[in-house]
CSV table of C-alpha atoms in Angstrom, one decimal:
chain,number,residue,atom,x,y,z
A,61,MET,CA,78.0,47.3,102.1
A,62,LYS,CA,76.1,50.5,102.1
A,63,ARG,CA,77.3,51.1,105.7
A,64,TYR,CA,80.9,50.7,104.6
A,65,PHE,CA,80.4,53.0,101.7
A,66,SER,CA,78.9,55.7,104.0
A,67,TYR,CA,81.8,55.3,106.3
A,68,PHE,CA,84.2,55.8,103.4
A,69,LEU,CA,82.4,59.0,102.3
A,70,PHE,CA,82.6,60.3,105.9
A,71,LEU,CA,86.4,59.7,105.9
A,72,VAL,CA,86.8,61.4,102.6
A,73,GLY,CA,84.8,64.4,103.7
A,74,TRP,CA,86.6,64.6,107.0
A,75,SER,CA,90.0,64.6,105.2
A,76,VAL,CA,88.9,67.4,102.9
A,77,GLN,CA,87.7,69.5,105.9
A,78,ALA,CA,90.9,68.7,107.8
A,79,GLN,CA,93.0,70.3,105.0
A,80,SER,CA,92.3,74.0,105.7
A,81,VAL,CA,92.5,76.7,103.0
A,82,VAL,CA,94.2,80.0,103.6
A,83,THR,CA,94.0,82.7,100.9
A,84,LEU,CA,96.4,85.6,100.3
A,85,GLU,CA,93.7,88.1,101.2
A,86,GLN,CA,93.1,86.4,104.5
A,87,CYS,CA,96.8,86.7,105.2
A,88,TYR,CA,96.7,90.4,104.4
A,89,GLU,CA,93.8,91.0,106.9
A,90,ALA,CA,95.3,88.7,109.6
A,91,ALA,CA,98.8,90.2,109.4
A,92,ARG,CA,97.3,93.7,109.8
A,93,ALA,CA,95.0,92.6,112.7
A,94,ASN,CA,97.9,90.8,114.4
A,95,TYR,CA,100.5,93.5,114.0
A,96,PRO,CA,101.2,95.4,117.2
A,97,LEU,CA,101.4,98.8,115.4
A,98,LEU,CA,97.7,98.6,114.7
A,99,LYS,CA,97.0,99.4,118.4
A,100,GLN,CA,98.8,102.7,117.9
A,101,LYS,CA,95.9,103.9,115.7
A,102,GLU,CA,93.5,103.3,118.6
A,103,ILE,CA,95.7,105.2,121.0
A,104,LEU,CA,95.9,108.1,118.6
A,105,ALA,CA,92.2,108.1,118.2
A,106,ARG,CA,91.6,108.0,121.9
A,107,ASN,CA,94.2,110.8,122.5
A,108,GLY,CA,92.4,112.9,119.9
A,109,GLU,CA,89.0,112.4,121.6
A,110,LEU,CA,90.4,113.4,124.9
A,111,ALA,CA,92.0,116.5,123.5
A,112,ILE,CA,88.8,117.6,121.8
A,113,GLY,CA,86.9,116.8,125.0
A,114,SER,CA,89.3,119.1,126.9
A,115,LEU,CA,88.7,121.9,124.4
A,116,ASN,CA,85.0,121.5,124.7
A,117,LEU,CA,85.1,121.6,128.5
A,118,ASN,CA,87.3,124.8,128.4
A,119,ARG,CA,84.8,126.4,126.2
A,120,GLN,CA,81.7,125.4,128.1
A,121,LEU,CA,82.9,125.9,131.7
A,122,PRO,CA,84.2,129.1,133.3
A,123,GLN,CA,87.9,129.4,133.8
A,124,LEU,CA,88.8,129.5,137.5
A,125,ALA,CA,92.1,130.6,139.1
A,126,LEU,CA,93.1,130.9,142.8
A,127,ASN,CA,95.7,133.6,143.3
A,128,GLY,CA,97.4,134.7,146.5
A,129,GLN,CA,100.2,137.1,147.3
A,130,ALA,CA,102.0,138.5,150.4
A,131,THR,CA,104.1,141.6,149.9
A,132,TRP,CA,106.2,144.1,151.9
A,133,GLN,CA,106.7,147.6,150.4
A,134,SER,CA,109.0,150.4,151.5
A,135,GLN,CA,106.3,153.1,151.3
A,136,VAL,CA,102.5,153.2,151.5
A,137,THR,CA,100.0,155.8,150.4
A,138,LYS,CA,99.5,158.7,152.9
A,139,LEU,CA,97.2,161.7,152.8
A,140,PRO,CA,99.3,164.9,153.0
A,141,ILE,CA,96.8,166.6,155.4
A,142,GLU,CA,96.0,166.5,159.1
A,143,LEU,CA,92.5,167.1,160.5
A,144,PRO,CA,91.8,168.2,164.0
A,145,ASN,CA,90.2,165.6,166.3
A,146,PHE,CA,90.5,163.0,163.4
A,147,SER,CA,93.1,160.4,163.0
A,148,ILE,CA,93.7,159.2,159.4
A,149,PRO,CA,94.8,155.5,159.5
A,150,THR,CA,98.2,154.6,158.1
A,151,LEU,CA,98.4,151.5,155.8
A,152,SER,CA,100.7,148.7,156.8
A,153,LYS,CA,103.7,148.1,154.7
A,154,ASP,CA,103.0,144.3,154.7
A,155,GLN,CA,100.0,143.5,152.6
A,156,TYR,CA,98.1,140.3,151.8
A,157,ARG,CA,95.6,139.2,149.1
A,158,LEU,CA,93.9,136.0,148.3
A,159,THR,CA,91.4,135.9,145.3
A,160,LEU,CA,89.3,133.5,143.3
A,161,ASP,CA,89.1,134.7,139.7
A,162,ALA,CA,86.5,133.4,137.2
A,163,SER,CA,86.1,134.2,133.5
A,164,TYR,CA,83.7,133.0,130.8
A,165,ALA,CA,84.3,133.8,127.1
A,166,LEU,CA,81.4,135.4,125.4
A,167,TYR,CA,83.3,135.8,122.1
A,168,ASP,CA,86.6,134.3,121.1
A,169,GLY,CA,86.5,134.5,117.4
A,170,ASN,CA,85.3,130.8,117.1
A,171,LEU,CA,88.6,129.7,118.7
A,172,SER,CA,87.3,126.5,120.2
A,173,GLN,CA,85.9,125.2,116.9
A,174,LEU,CA,89.1,126.1,115.0
A,175,GLN,CA,91.3,124.3,117.7
A,176,THR,CA,89.0,121.3,117.4
A,177,GLU,CA,89.4,121.1,113.6
A,178,VAL,CA,93.2,121.4,114.0
A,179,GLN,CA,93.2,118.5,116.5
A,180,ARG,CA,91.1,116.3,114.3
A,181,ALA,CA,93.3,117.0,111.3
A,182,SER,CA,96.4,116.3,113.4
A,183,THR,CA,95.0,113.0,114.6
A,184,ALA,CA,94.0,111.9,111.1
A,185,THR,CA,97.5,112.7,109.9
A,186,ALA,CA,99.2,110.7,112.6
A,187,GLN,CA,96.8,107.8,112.0
A,188,GLN,CA,97.6,107.8,108.3
A,189,GLN,CA,101.3,107.7,108.9
A,190,VAL,CA,100.7,104.5,110.9
A,191,GLU,CA,98.5,103.2,108.0
A,192,ILE,CA,101.5,103.6,105.7
A,193,GLU,CA,103.6,101.3,107.9
A,194,LEU,CA,100.8,98.8,108.1
A,195,ASN,CA,100.4,98.8,104.3
A,196,ARG,CA,104.1,97.6,104.0
A,197,LEU,CA,103.1,94.4,105.6
A,198,LYS,CA,101.7,93.3,102.2
A,199,ASP,CA,105.2,93.1,100.8
A,200,GLN,CA,106.2,90.7,103.6
A,201,VAL,CA,103.1,88.6,103.1
A,202,ASN,CA,103.6,88.5,99.4
A,203,GLY,CA,107.2,87.3,99.7
A,204,LEU,CA,106.4,84.5,102.2
A,205,PHE,CA,103.2,83.4,100.5
A,206,LEU,CA,104.6,83.3,97.0
A,207,ASN,CA,107.9,81.6,98.0
A,208,ALA,CA,105.8,79.0,99.9
A,209,LEU,CA,103.8,78.3,96.7
A,210,LEU,CA,107.0,78.1,94.7
A,211,THR,CA,108.5,75.6,97.2
A,212,ASP,CA,105.3,73.5,97.0
A,213,GLU,CA,105.6,73.3,93.2
A,214,ASN,CA,109.3,72.5,93.4
A,215,ARG,CA,108.5,69.7,95.8
A,216,VAL,CA,105.9,68.2,93.5
A,217,LEU,CA,108.4,68.2,90.6
A,218,THR,CA,111.2,66.8,92.7
A,219,ARG,CA,108.9,64.0,93.9
A,220,ALA,CA,108.0,63.2,90.3
A,221,LEU,CA,111.8,63.2,89.5
A,222,LEU,CA,112.4,60.8,92.4
A,223,ALA,CA,109.6,58.5,91.2
A,224,ASN,CA,111.1,58.4,87.7
A,225,LEU,CA,114.6,57.7,89.0
A,226,GLU,CA,113.4,54.9,91.3
A,227,ASN,CA,111.5,53.3,88.4
A,228,ARG,CA,114.5,53.5,86.1
A,229,LEU,CA,116.9,52.3,88.8
A,230,GLU,CA,114.8,49.2,89.4
A,231,LYS,CA,114.9,48.4,85.7
A,232,LEU,CA,118.7,49.0,85.5
A,233,ARG,CA,119.3,46.7,88.5
A,234,ALA,CA,117.4,43.9,86.7
A,235,ASN,CA,119.5,44.5,83.6
A,236,VAL,CA,122.7,44.4,85.7
A,237,ARG,CA,121.7,41.0,87.0
A,238,PHE,CA,121.2,39.8,83.5
A,239,GLY,CA,124.5,41.3,82.5
A,240,THR,CA,123.1,43.6,79.8
A,241,VAL,CA,124.0,46.8,81.7
A,242,ALA,CA,127.2,47.7,83.6
A,243,GLN,CA,127.0,48.3,87.4
A,244,MET,CA,128.5,51.7,86.8
A,245,ASP,CA,125.2,52.9,85.2
A,246,ALA,CA,123.1,51.7,88.1
A,247,ASP,CA,125.5,53.4,90.5
A,248,ALA,CA,125.3,56.7,88.6
A,249,LEU,CA,121.5,56.6,88.6
A,250,GLU,CA,121.5,55.7,92.3
A,251,ALA,CA,123.8,58.7,93.1
A,252,GLU,CA,121.4,60.9,91.2
A,253,LEU,CA,118.5,59.5,93.2
A,254,LEU,CA,120.3,60.3,96.4
A,255,THR,CA,121.0,63.9,95.2
A,256,ALA,CA,117.3,64.4,94.4
A,257,GLY,CA,116.4,63.0,97.9
A,258,GLN,CA,118.7,65.7,99.4
A,259,ARG,CA,117.1,68.3,97.4
A,260,LEU,CA,113.7,67.2,98.6
A,261,ALA,CA,114.8,67.3,102.2
A,262,GLN,CA,116.1,70.9,101.7
A,263,LEU,CA,112.8,71.8,100.2
A,264,ASP,CA,110.8,70.3,103.1
A,265,ALA,CA,112.9,72.3,105.6
A,266,THR,CA,112.4,75.5,103.5
A,267,ARG,CA,108.7,74.9,103.2
A,268,THR,CA,108.3,74.4,106.9
A,269,GLY,CA,110.3,77.6,107.7
A,270,LEU,CA,108.2,79.7,105.2
A,271,ARG,CA,104.9,78.4,106.6
A,272,GLU,CA,106.0,79.0,110.2
A,273,SER,CA,107.1,82.5,109.4
A,274,LEU,CA,103.8,83.2,107.7
A,275,ALA,CA,101.9,81.8,110.6
A,276,LEU,CA,103.8,84.0,113.0
A,277,LEU,CA,103.2,87.1,110.9
A,278,THR,CA,99.5,86.4,110.5
A,279,ASP,CA,98.7,84.3,113.6
A,280,LEU,CA,96.7,82.0,111.4
A,281,PRO,CA,96.8,78.2,111.9
A,282,ILE,CA,99.1,77.4,108.9
A,283,SER,CA,100.4,73.9,109.0
A,284,ASP,CA,102.0,71.5,106.5
A,285,SER,CA,98.5,70.4,105.3
A,286,THR,CA,97.2,73.9,104.8
A,287,GLN,CA,96.4,74.8,101.2
A,288,LEU,CA,97.6,78.2,100.2
A,289,VAL,CA,95.4,79.8,97.6
A,290,VAL,CA,95.7,83.1,95.7
A,291,GLU,CA,92.4,84.7,94.6
A,292,GLU,CA,92.1,85.7,91.0
A,293,VAL,CA,94.3,88.6,90.3
A,294,PRO,CA,93.2,91.0,87.6
A,295,ASN,CA,95.5,91.4,84.6
A,296,ALA,CA,97.4,94.7,84.7
A,297,ALA,CA,97.5,94.8,80.9
A,298,GLY,CA,95.4,98.0,80.9
A,299,GLY,CA,98.5,100.0,81.5
A,300,VAL,CA,99.6,102.6,84.0
A,301,GLY,CA,97.0,105.1,85.1
A,302,THR,CA,93.9,103.3,84.0
A,303,ALA,CA,92.8,102.5,87.6
A,304,GLU,CA,92.3,104.7,90.6
A,305,LEU,CA,95.2,104.8,93.0
A,306,GLY,CA,94.4,103.7,96.6
A,307,ARG,CA,97.8,104.2,98.2
A,308,PRO,CA,97.7,105.4,101.8
A,309,GLU,CA,100.5,107.9,101.0
A,310,LEU,CA,98.0,109.9,98.9
A,311,GLN,CA,95.5,109.9,101.8
A,312,LEU,CA,98.4,111.2,104.1
A,313,TYR,CA,99.0,114.1,101.7
A,314,ARG,CA,95.3,115.0,101.8
A,315,ALA,CA,95.3,114.8,105.6
A,316,GLN,CA,98.4,117.0,105.8
A,317,ARG,CA,96.7,119.6,103.6
A,318,SER,CA,93.6,119.6,105.8
A,319,LEU,CA,95.9,120.1,108.8
A,320,TYR,CA,97.6,123.1,107.2
A,321,ASP,CA,94.2,124.6,106.1
A,322,ALA,CA,93.0,124.3,109.7
A,323,GLN,CA,96.2,125.9,111.0
A,324,PHE,CA,95.8,128.7,108.5
A,325,GLN,CA,92.3,129.4,109.7
A,326,LEU,CA,93.5,129.3,113.3
A,327,SER,CA,96.3,131.7,112.7
A,328,GLY,CA,93.8,134.4,111.8
A,329,ASN,CA,92.1,134.0,115.1
A,330,LYS,CA,95.0,135.6,117.0
A,331,ALA,CA,94.2,139.0,115.7
A,332,LYS,CA,90.6,138.9,116.8
A,333,PRO,CA,89.3,140.6,120.0
A,334,ARG,CA,88.1,138.6,123.0
A,335,LEU,CA,85.1,139.5,125.1
A,336,SER,CA,84.4,137.7,128.4
A,337,LEU,CA,82.6,137.9,131.7
A,338,PHE,CA,84.8,138.0,134.7
A,339,ALA,CA,84.3,138.0,138.5
A,340,GLN,CA,86.8,138.2,141.3
A,341,GLY,CA,86.2,137.5,145.0
A,342,GLY,CA,88.6,137.4,147.8
A,343,ALA,CA,90.0,138.9,151.0
A,344,GLY,CA,93.0,141.0,151.8
A,345,ARG,CA,94.7,143.8,153.6
A,346,PRO,CA,93.9,146.3,152.4
A,347,GLY,CA,90.6,145.5,150.6
A,348,LEU,CA,89.0,147.7,148.0
A,349,ASN,CA,88.9,150.5,150.6
A,350,MET,CA,92.4,151.7,150.5
A,351,LEU,CA,91.9,153.8,153.6
A,352,SER,CA,91.1,150.7,155.7
A,353,ASN,CA,94.0,148.8,157.3
A,354,ASP,CA,91.9,145.8,158.3
A,355,PHE,CA,91.4,142.5,156.5
A,356,ARG,CA,88.3,142.8,154.4
A,357,SER,CA,86.5,140.6,151.8
A,358,PHE,CA,85.6,142.0,148.4
A,359,PHE,CA,84.0,141.2,145.1
A,360,ILE,CA,84.4,142.6,141.6
A,361,GLY,CA,82.5,141.6,138.4
A,362,GLY,CA,82.0,142.9,134.9
A,363,LEU,CA,82.9,142.6,131.2
A,364,ARG,CA,86.5,142.4,129.9
A,365,LEU,CA,87.7,143.2,126.4
A,366,ASN,CA,91.1,141.9,125.3
A,367,TRP,CA,92.5,142.6,121.9
A,368,ASN,CA,96.1,141.7,121.3
A,369,LEU,CA,97.0,144.1,118.5
A,370,SER,CA,100.6,143.1,118.4
A,371,SER,CA,99.7,139.6,117.1
A,372,ALA,CA,99.1,141.3,113.7
A,373,TYR,CA,102.9,141.8,113.5
A,374,THR,CA,103.6,138.1,112.7
A,375,LEU,CA,100.3,137.1,111.2
A,376,ASN,CA,101.5,137.5,107.6
A,377,ASN,CA,104.7,135.5,108.3
A,378,ASP,CA,102.8,132.8,110.1
A,379,ARG,CA,100.4,132.4,107.2
A,380,GLN,CA,103.3,132.4,104.6
A,381,MET,CA,105.0,129.6,106.6
A,382,ILE,CA,101.8,127.5,106.6
A,383,THR,CA,101.4,128.1,102.8
A,384,LEU,CA,105.0,127.0,102.2
A,385,ASN,CA,104.4,123.9,104.2
A,386,ARG,CA,101.3,123.1,102.1
A,387,GLN,CA,103.4,123.6,98.9
A,388,THR,CA,105.9,121.2,100.3
A,389,VAL,CA,103.2,118.6,100.6
A,390,ASP,CA,102.2,119.2,97.0
A,391,ILE,CA,105.8,118.7,95.9
A,392,GLN,CA,106.1,115.5,98.0
A,393,GLN,CA,102.9,114.2,96.4
A,394,ALA,CA,104.1,115.0,92.9
A,395,THR,CA,107.4,113.3,93.5
A,396,PHE,CA,105.7,110.2,95.0
A,397,GLU,CA,103.3,110.0,92.0
A,398,LYS,CA,106.2,110.3,89.5
A,399,ASN,CA,108.2,107.6,91.2
A,400,LEU,CA,105.1,105.4,91.5
A,401,SER,CA,104.4,105.9,87.8
A,402,VAL,CA,107.9,104.7,87.0
A,403,GLN,CA,107.5,101.7,89.3
A,404,LEU,CA,104.2,100.7,87.7
A,405,ARG,CA,105.7,101.0,84.2
A,406,GLN,CA,108.6,98.8,85.2
A,407,GLN,CA,106.2,96.3,86.8
A,408,GLN,CA,104.0,96.2,83.7
A,409,THR,CA,107.2,95.5,81.6
A,410,GLU,CA,108.0,92.6,84.0
A,411,ILE,CA,104.5,91.3,83.5
A,412,ASP,CA,104.8,91.4,79.7
A,413,LYS,CA,108.2,89.7,79.8
A,414,LEU,CA,107.0,86.9,82.0
A,415,ALA,CA,103.9,86.4,79.9
A,416,ALA,CA,106.1,86.0,76.8
A,417,GLN,CA,108.4,83.5,78.6
A,418,LEU,CA,105.4,81.5,79.6
A,419,ALA,CA,104.2,81.3,76.0
A,420,ALA,CA,107.5,79.5,75.1
A,421,ASP,CA,107.7,77.4,78.3
A,422,ALA,CA,105.0,75.0,77.3
A,423,GLU,CA,106.7,74.2,74.0
A,424,ILE,CA,110.1,73.8,75.8
A,425,VAL,CA,108.6,71.4,78.3
A,426,ALA,CA,106.9,69.3,75.6
A,427,LEU,CA,110.2,69.1,73.7
A,428,ARG,CA,112.2,68.1,76.8
A,429,SER,CA,109.7,65.5,77.7
A,430,ARG,CA,110.0,63.9,74.2
A,431,VAL,CA,113.7,63.9,74.4
A,432,ARG,CA,113.6,62.3,77.9
A,433,GLU,CA,111.2,59.6,76.8
A,434,ALA,CA,113.5,58.8,73.8
A,435,ALA,CA,116.5,58.7,76.2
A,436,ALA,CA,114.5,56.3,78.5
A,437,VAL,CA,114.0,53.9,75.6
A,438,GLN,CA,117.7,54.1,74.7
A,439,LEU,CA,118.7,53.5,78.3
A,440,ASP,CA,116.5,50.4,78.6
A,441,ASN,CA,118.1,49.1,75.4
A,442,GLY,CA,121.6,49.9,76.6
A,443,ALA,CA,122.2,52.4,73.8
A,444,ILE,CA,123.2,55.2,76.2
A,445,ALA,CA,124.8,55.5,79.6
A,446,ALA,CA,122.8,56.4,82.8
A,447,ARG,CA,124.5,59.8,83.0
A,448,ASP,CA,123.2,60.7,79.6
A,449,TYR,CA,119.7,59.8,80.6
A,450,THR,CA,120.0,61.7,83.9
A,451,THR,CA,121.2,64.7,81.9
A,452,GLU,CA,118.0,64.7,79.9
A,453,LEU,CA,115.9,63.9,82.9
A,454,ASN,CA,117.3,66.9,84.8
A,455,ALA,CA,116.8,69.1,81.8
A,456,GLU,CA,113.2,68.1,81.6
A,457,ASN,CA,112.8,68.7,85.3
A,458,GLN,CA,114.5,72.1,85.1
A,459,ALA,CA,112.2,73.1,82.2
A,460,GLN,CA,109.1,72.1,84.2
A,461,LEU,CA,110.5,74.1,87.2
A,462,ASN,CA,111.2,77.1,85.0
A,463,GLN,CA,107.6,77.0,83.8
A,464,LYS,CA,106.2,76.9,87.3
A,465,LEU,CA,108.6,79.5,88.4
A,466,HIS,CA,107.5,81.8,85.6
A,467,GLU,CA,103.9,81.2,86.4
A,468,LEU,CA,104.4,82.2,90.0
A,469,GLN,CA,106.7,85.1,89.1
A,470,LEU,CA,103.9,86.4,86.8
A,471,LEU,CA,101.4,85.9,89.6
A,472,LEU,CA,103.7,87.8,92.0
A,473,ALA,CA,104.3,90.5,89.4
A,474,ARG,CA,100.5,91.0,89.1
A,475,ILE,CA,100.1,91.0,92.8
A,476,GLN,CA,102.9,93.6,93.2
A,477,TYR,CA,101.3,95.7,90.6
A,478,ARG,CA,98.0,95.6,92.5
A,479,THR,CA,99.9,96.4,95.7
A,480,LEU,CA,101.6,99.4,94.1
A,481,MET,CA,98.2,100.6,93.0
A,482,GLY,CA,97.1,100.4,96.6
A,483,ASN,CA,94.3,97.9,95.9
């Protein structure tokens, strides 16, 4: 006997484990991880690393350039004198030059670091724009998940309705055989039973479709036996503005400001002087000796100062444009926060409305149940027709469905409030 009891416990435990549980938070994380757009963040990060690596290499290593030219000119330099017993060579009109130029910046006004900061801010901005798109997945998950829960509750109520109708129909058929009830009442109840069966079949198809869509979006093994669970959602009754916003749009605005600040600092670098080492080696005709008409190699090296004073012409305009762009971001953020505040207020109103409806739902269901029970007794005694009983039965079922609907709508409203907050 103990062996059979142990085997029974094993089967019970196995059946519990076989029914997997998937939470709403797991769906959020899985949908994000399974969404192809997430890979774009990795690509942006890699591109940013490569760009910064190139900036560092350009700063650390000398800049090399290979230059060559071949020219023909209509006149060449000649000395306007003649010396006895001495022939002054005449330069050829076709001239050639091939050089290798090298330069190394000694001072560039911290250009490389400023360019690196701009690149990092640009990468962060692009990644945050992708994050906004990823955050919108929560709305898709919410819709599929909550509709799946509502379908489950509807199926439970419809099955209870079917069980009730089958029980009453069996009693009516017995009364028909005894002649106490007309066949019409049994037929009416059977038609209602078939209608409820159709409704259950539609719910089964809807349930399968919702779960399959959720499985495709999240890549989670969500089957008919999977239990969908929503973690405890905090009540939003504290009101708008009592919690810190975590919306990715706000982080985007901060990233855009950082980008414009970095560009502002970089713009001032244009008016700074540049000091570098340079070297040039090559060969040509003529070489450095302009009186020699032979091919010669040569080398030049030294310090070079470069100061583009004309860059100051547009510096003020460039900085004003960057400042205006930053002000635009401030306006966009203020607009977003204003609209979000309105949405949160509306969502809180929806939460309060559904909570008030739920308070009356329990009483309505209790009253409808008492009316249906009284109608069942009257039907058994032949005091009312089957259609009158089904009317009260459907009214009770609808009241129960409304109660479950309001419960899930309240849950969804709280989840949407949390999503709007960015939590």
